[in-house]
Short mmCIF file of the C-alpha atoms (twelve columns), coordinates in Angstrom:
data_MODEL
# 
_entry.id   MODEL 
# 
loop_
_atom_site.group_PDB 
_atom_site.id 
_atom_site.type_symbol 
_atom_site.label_atom_id 
_atom_site.label_alt_id 
_atom_site.label_comp_id 
_atom_site.label_asym_id 
_atom_site.label_seq_id 
_atom_site.Cartn_x 
_atom_site.Cartn_y 
_atom_site.Cartn_z 
_atom_site.pdbx_PDB_model_num 
ATOM 1   C CA . UNK A 1   11.896  47.026  4.981   1 
ATOM 2   C CA . UNK A 2   11.918  45.475  9.268   1 
ATOM 3   C CA . UNK A 3   8.719   44.450  8.650   1 
ATOM 4   C CA . UNK A 4   8.468   43.739  5.110   1 
ATOM 5   C CA . UNK A 5   11.904  41.502  6.268   1 
ATOM 6   C CA . UNK A 6   9.484   40.254  9.030   1 
ATOM 7   C CA . UNK A 7   6.377   39.471  6.783   1 
ATOM 8   C CA . UNK A 8   8.429   36.850  4.704   1 
ATOM 9   C CA . UNK A 9   10.002  34.878  7.598   1 
ATOM 10  C CA . UNK A 10  6.144   34.105  8.999   1 
ATOM 11  C CA . UNK A 11  5.952   32.721  5.011   1 
ATOM 12  C CA . UNK A 12  7.956   31.001  4.910   1 
ATOM 13  C CA . UNK A 13  7.987   29.548  8.645   1 
ATOM 14  C CA . UNK A 14  4.255   28.366  7.313   1 
ATOM 15  C CA . UNK A 15  5.267   27.266  3.745   1 
ATOM 16  C CA . UNK A 16  8.262   24.900  5.080   1 
ATOM 17  C CA . UNK A 17  6.147   23.832  8.352   1 
ATOM 18  C CA . UNK A 18  3.391   23.167  6.334   1 
ATOM 19  C CA . UNK A 19  5.430   21.448  3.703   1 
ATOM 20  C CA . UNK A 20  6.499   19.491  6.299   1 
ATOM 21  C CA . UNK A 21  3.460   18.172  7.927   1 
ATOM 22  C CA . UNK A 22  1.629   17.340  4.170   1 
ATOM 23  C CA . UNK A 23  5.502   15.083  3.957   1 
ATOM 24  C CA . UNK A 24  4.361   13.238  7.053   1 
ATOM 25  C CA . UNK A 25  1.238   12.346  5.509   1 
ATOM 26  C CA . UNK A 26  1.940   11.106  2.965   1 
ATOM 27  C CA . UNK A 27  4.244   8.887   5.013   1 
ATOM 28  C CA . UNK A 28  1.522   7.954   7.105   1 
ATOM 29  C CA . UNK A 29  -1.025  7.675   4.659   1 
ATOM 30  C CA . UNK A 30  0.892   5.005   2.015   1 
ATOM 31  C CA . UNK A 31  2.199   2.787   4.329   1 
ATOM 32  C CA . UNK A 32  0.544   0.636   6.072   1 
ATOM 33  C CA . UNK A 33  1.673   -1.448  9.270   1 
ATOM 34  C CA . UNK A 34  0.808   -4.389  10.774  1 
ATOM 35  C CA . UNK A 35  1.858   -4.562  15.547  1 
ATOM 36  C CA . UNK A 36  1.731   -8.613  14.673  1 
ATOM 37  C CA . UNK A 37  5.151   -9.807  15.199  1 
ATOM 38  C CA . UNK A 38  7.369   -11.733 13.511  1 
ATOM 39  C CA . UNK A 39  8.515   -15.006 14.347  1 
ATOM 40  C CA . UNK A 40  8.060   -17.790 11.782  1 
ATOM 41  C CA . UNK A 41  8.382   -17.955 8.266   1 
ATOM 42  C CA . UNK A 42  8.062   -14.870 6.336   1 
ATOM 43  C CA . UNK A 43  7.484   -13.735 2.821   1 
ATOM 44  C CA . UNK A 44  7.618   -10.361 0.710   1 
ATOM 45  C CA . UNK A 45  5.706   -10.404 -2.743  1 
ATOM 46  C CA . UNK A 46  5.977   -7.387  -5.072  1 
ATOM 47  C CA . UNK A 47  4.020   -7.407  -7.500  1 
ATOM 48  C CA . UNK A 48  6.187   -4.764  -9.936  1 
ATOM 49  C CA . UNK A 49  6.982   -7.449  -11.989 1 
ATOM 50  C CA . UNK A 50  4.571   -9.500  -12.597 1 
ATOM 51  C CA . UNK A 51  2.079   -7.362  -12.328 1 
ATOM 52  C CA . UNK A 52  2.983   -4.668  -14.469 1 
ATOM 53  C CA . UNK A 53  0.191   -5.533  -16.595 1 
ATOM 54  C CA . UNK A 54  -1.974  -4.281  -14.572 1 
ATOM 55  C CA . UNK A 55  -3.609  -0.870  -14.346 1 
ATOM 56  C CA . UNK A 56  -5.761  1.895   -12.965 1 
ATOM 57  C CA . UNK A 57  -6.028  5.220   -14.529 1 
ATOM 58  C CA . UNK A 58  -3.130  6.480   -14.387 1 
ATOM 59  C CA . UNK A 59  -0.797  3.363   -14.972 1 
ATOM 60  C CA . UNK A 60  0.778   0.129   -12.849 1 
ATOM 61  C CA . UNK A 61  0.183   0.019   -8.981  1 
ATOM 62  C CA . UNK A 62  2.563   -2.363  -7.770  1 
ATOM 63  C CA . UNK A 63  2.160   -3.460  -3.714  1 
ATOM 64  C CA . UNK A 64  4.147   -5.590  -1.463  1 
ATOM 65  C CA . UNK A 65  2.478   -8.092  0.307   1 
ATOM 66  C CA . UNK A 66  4.372   -8.846  3.537   1 
ATOM 67  C CA . UNK A 67  3.217   -12.102 5.332   1 
ATOM 68  C CA . UNK A 68  4.536   -14.442 8.496   1 
ATOM 69  C CA . UNK A 69  3.713   -18.040 8.489   1 
ATOM 70  C CA . UNK A 70  0.516   -17.497 5.980   1 
ATOM 71  C CA . UNK A 71  -0.415  -15.390 7.874   1 
ATOM 72  C CA . UNK A 72  -0.535  -11.572 5.908   1 
ATOM 73  C CA . UNK A 73  0.722   -8.708  7.943   1 
ATOM 74  C CA . UNK A 74  0.422   -5.797  6.700   1 
ATOM 75  C CA . UNK A 75  0.569   -4.524  2.913   1 
ATOM 76  C CA . UNK A 76  2.394   -1.435  1.422   1 
ATOM 77  C CA . UNK A 77  1.070   0.823   -1.688  1 
ATOM 78  C CA . UNK A 78  4.449   0.836   -4.050  1 
ATOM 79  C CA . UNK A 79  5.149   4.127   -6.312  1 
ATOM 80  C CA . UNK A 80  2.914   4.892   -9.092  1 
ATOM 81  C CA . UNK A 81  1.586   6.907   -11.522 1 
ATOM 82  C CA . UNK A 82  -2.378  7.000   -9.991  1 
ATOM 83  C CA . UNK A 83  -3.236  10.912  -9.477  1 
ATOM 84  C CA . UNK A 84  -2.516  11.549  -5.442  1 
ATOM 85  C CA . UNK A 85  -5.424  12.897  -4.844  1 
ATOM 86  C CA . UNK A 86  -7.218  9.573   -5.827  1 
ATOM 87  C CA . UNK A 87  -5.264  6.921   -4.375  1 
ATOM 88  C CA . UNK A 88  -5.440  8.492   -1.182  1 
ATOM 89  C CA . UNK A 89  -8.860  7.441   -1.147  1 
ATOM 90  C CA . UNK A 90  -7.685  4.335   -1.791  1 
ATOM 91  C CA . UNK A 91  -5.149  4.273   1.275   1 
ATOM 92  C CA . UNK A 92  -7.702  5.454   3.490   1 
ATOM 93  C CA . UNK A 93  -10.441 3.317   2.358   1 
ATOM 94  C CA . UNK A 94  -9.011  1.084   4.549   1 
ATOM 95  C CA . UNK A 95  -8.816  -1.089  1.223   1 
ATOM 96  C CA . UNK A 96  -4.820  -2.567  2.027   1 
ATOM 97  C CA . UNK A 97  -6.302  -3.044  5.963   1 
ATOM 98  C CA . UNK A 98  -9.228  -5.499  5.516   1 
ATOM 99  C CA . UNK A 99  -6.090  -8.234  4.121   1 
ATOM 100 C CA . UNK A 100 -4.269  -7.822  7.291   1 
ATOM 101 C CA . UNK A 101 -4.664  -10.601 9.570   1 
ATOM 102 C CA . UNK A 102 -6.432  -12.563 6.871   1 
ATOM 103 C CA . UNK A 103 -4.028  -16.856 5.392   1 
ATOM 104 C CA . UNK A 104 -3.146  -16.050 2.251   1 
ATOM 105 C CA . UNK A 105 -6.213  -18.386 1.730   1 
ATOM 106 C CA . UNK A 106 -8.699  -15.777 2.929   1 
ATOM 107 C CA . UNK A 107 -7.523  -13.837 1.349   1 
ATOM 108 C CA . UNK A 108 -7.260  -15.845 -2.284  1 
ATOM 109 C CA . UNK A 109 -11.176 -16.070 -1.780  1 
ATOM 110 C CA . UNK A 110 -11.661 -12.839 -0.774  1 
ATOM 111 C CA . UNK A 111 -13.512 -10.241 -3.095  1 
ATOM 112 C CA . UNK A 112 -13.881 -6.310  -1.516  1 
ATOM 113 C CA . UNK A 113 -15.630 -3.211  -3.259  1 
ATOM 114 C CA . UNK A 114 -14.241 -0.640  -4.985  1 
ATOM 115 C CA . UNK A 115 -13.414 2.056   -3.963  1 
ATOM 116 C CA . UNK A 116 -15.915 5.026   -5.549  1 
ATOM 117 C CA . UNK A 117 -14.440 7.647   -6.796  1 
ATOM 118 C CA . UNK A 118 -11.118 6.178   -7.534  1 
ATOM 119 C CA . UNK A 119 -12.865 3.060   -9.196  1 
ATOM 120 C CA . UNK A 120 -9.983  2.691   -11.855 1 
ATOM 121 C CA . UNK A 121 -6.920  2.430   -9.135  1 
ATOM 122 C CA . UNK A 122 -8.601  0.499   -7.110  1 
ATOM 123 C CA . UNK A 123 -9.505  -2.461  -8.936  1 
ATOM 124 C CA . UNK A 124 -5.966  -2.730  -10.056 1 
ATOM 125 C CA . UNK A 125 -4.250  -2.182  -6.866  1 
ATOM 126 C CA . UNK A 126 -6.926  -5.449  -5.711  1 
ATOM 127 C CA . UNK A 127 -5.714  -7.356  -8.871  1 
ATOM 128 C CA . UNK A 128 -2.034  -7.058  -7.910  1 
ATOM 129 C CA . UNK A 129 -3.455  -8.237  -3.983  1 
ATOM 130 C CA . UNK A 130 -4.849  -11.018 -5.204  1 
ATOM 131 C CA . UNK A 131 -1.947  -12.107 -7.881  1 
ATOM 132 C CA . UNK A 132 0.512   -11.563 -4.730  1 
ATOM 133 C CA . UNK A 133 -1.794  -13.749 -2.622  1 
ATOM 134 C CA . UNK A 134 -1.745  -16.446 -5.704  1 
ATOM 135 C CA . UNK A 135 2.498   -16.771 -6.116  1 
ATOM 136 C CA . UNK A 136 3.181   -16.521 -2.568  1 
ATOM 137 C CA . UNK A 137 0.161   -19.823 -2.179  1 
ATOM 138 C CA . UNK A 138 2.473   -21.270 -5.190  1 
ATOM 139 C CA . UNK A 139 5.453   -20.700 -3.442  1 
ATOM 140 C CA . UNK A 140 4.553   -22.499 0.290   1 
ATOM 141 C CA . UNK A 141 2.688   -24.648 -1.729  1 
ATOM 142 C CA . UNK A 142 6.237   -25.796 -4.446  1 
ATOM 143 C CA . UNK A 143 8.445   -24.709 -0.788  1 
ATOM 144 C CA . UNK A 144 6.281   -27.500 1.243   1 
ATOM 145 C CA . UNK A 145 6.562   -30.577 -2.126  1 
ATOM 146 C CA . UNK A 146 9.984   -29.440 -1.918  1 
ATOM 147 C CA . UNK A 147 10.702  -30.649 1.727   1 
ATOM 148 C CA . UNK A 148 9.094   -33.507 0.970   1 
# 
C-alpha cells in the first residue's frame, strides 16, 4: 500500500510540474515585448473588431499593436480559434517580432512571407497587422490635422 501511494505521489507531482511548464511556455510564446522605453506618444491598436472579417484556418486571429512615437514596440497575438500547434509556428517563427522597431510607414510597406506549415494562420496575422498599421497611420494623420 505504501509503495502505491509513493508512486501515485510522484506521478501527481510530475504531472503538476509538467502542466506548470506548459503554461509558462505558452505565456511566453504568445506575448511579445520590447525593451524600448515608453516616453512619447503611445497608441495601442486592437484588431479584434476592425479585423473580425480576416480569418485564419480556425477563425479570426486578432492582434494588439503597441506603438510609441510612430514606432512599433511590439505585437501581441490575442486569443483565437487557431489550432495551437499551428499557431505556435507563427509565433515561434518571429513573424510578430519582424515589425518591432519599424516606423508605421516602414511597417506599412513590409511584405513578410507566410509561415510554412501555418499558411492560413500567418496570412491572417499579416493581414491583421497591415490593417492595424493602416488604422494607426490614419489615426496619427487625423491627430496631426486636428492640432493644426
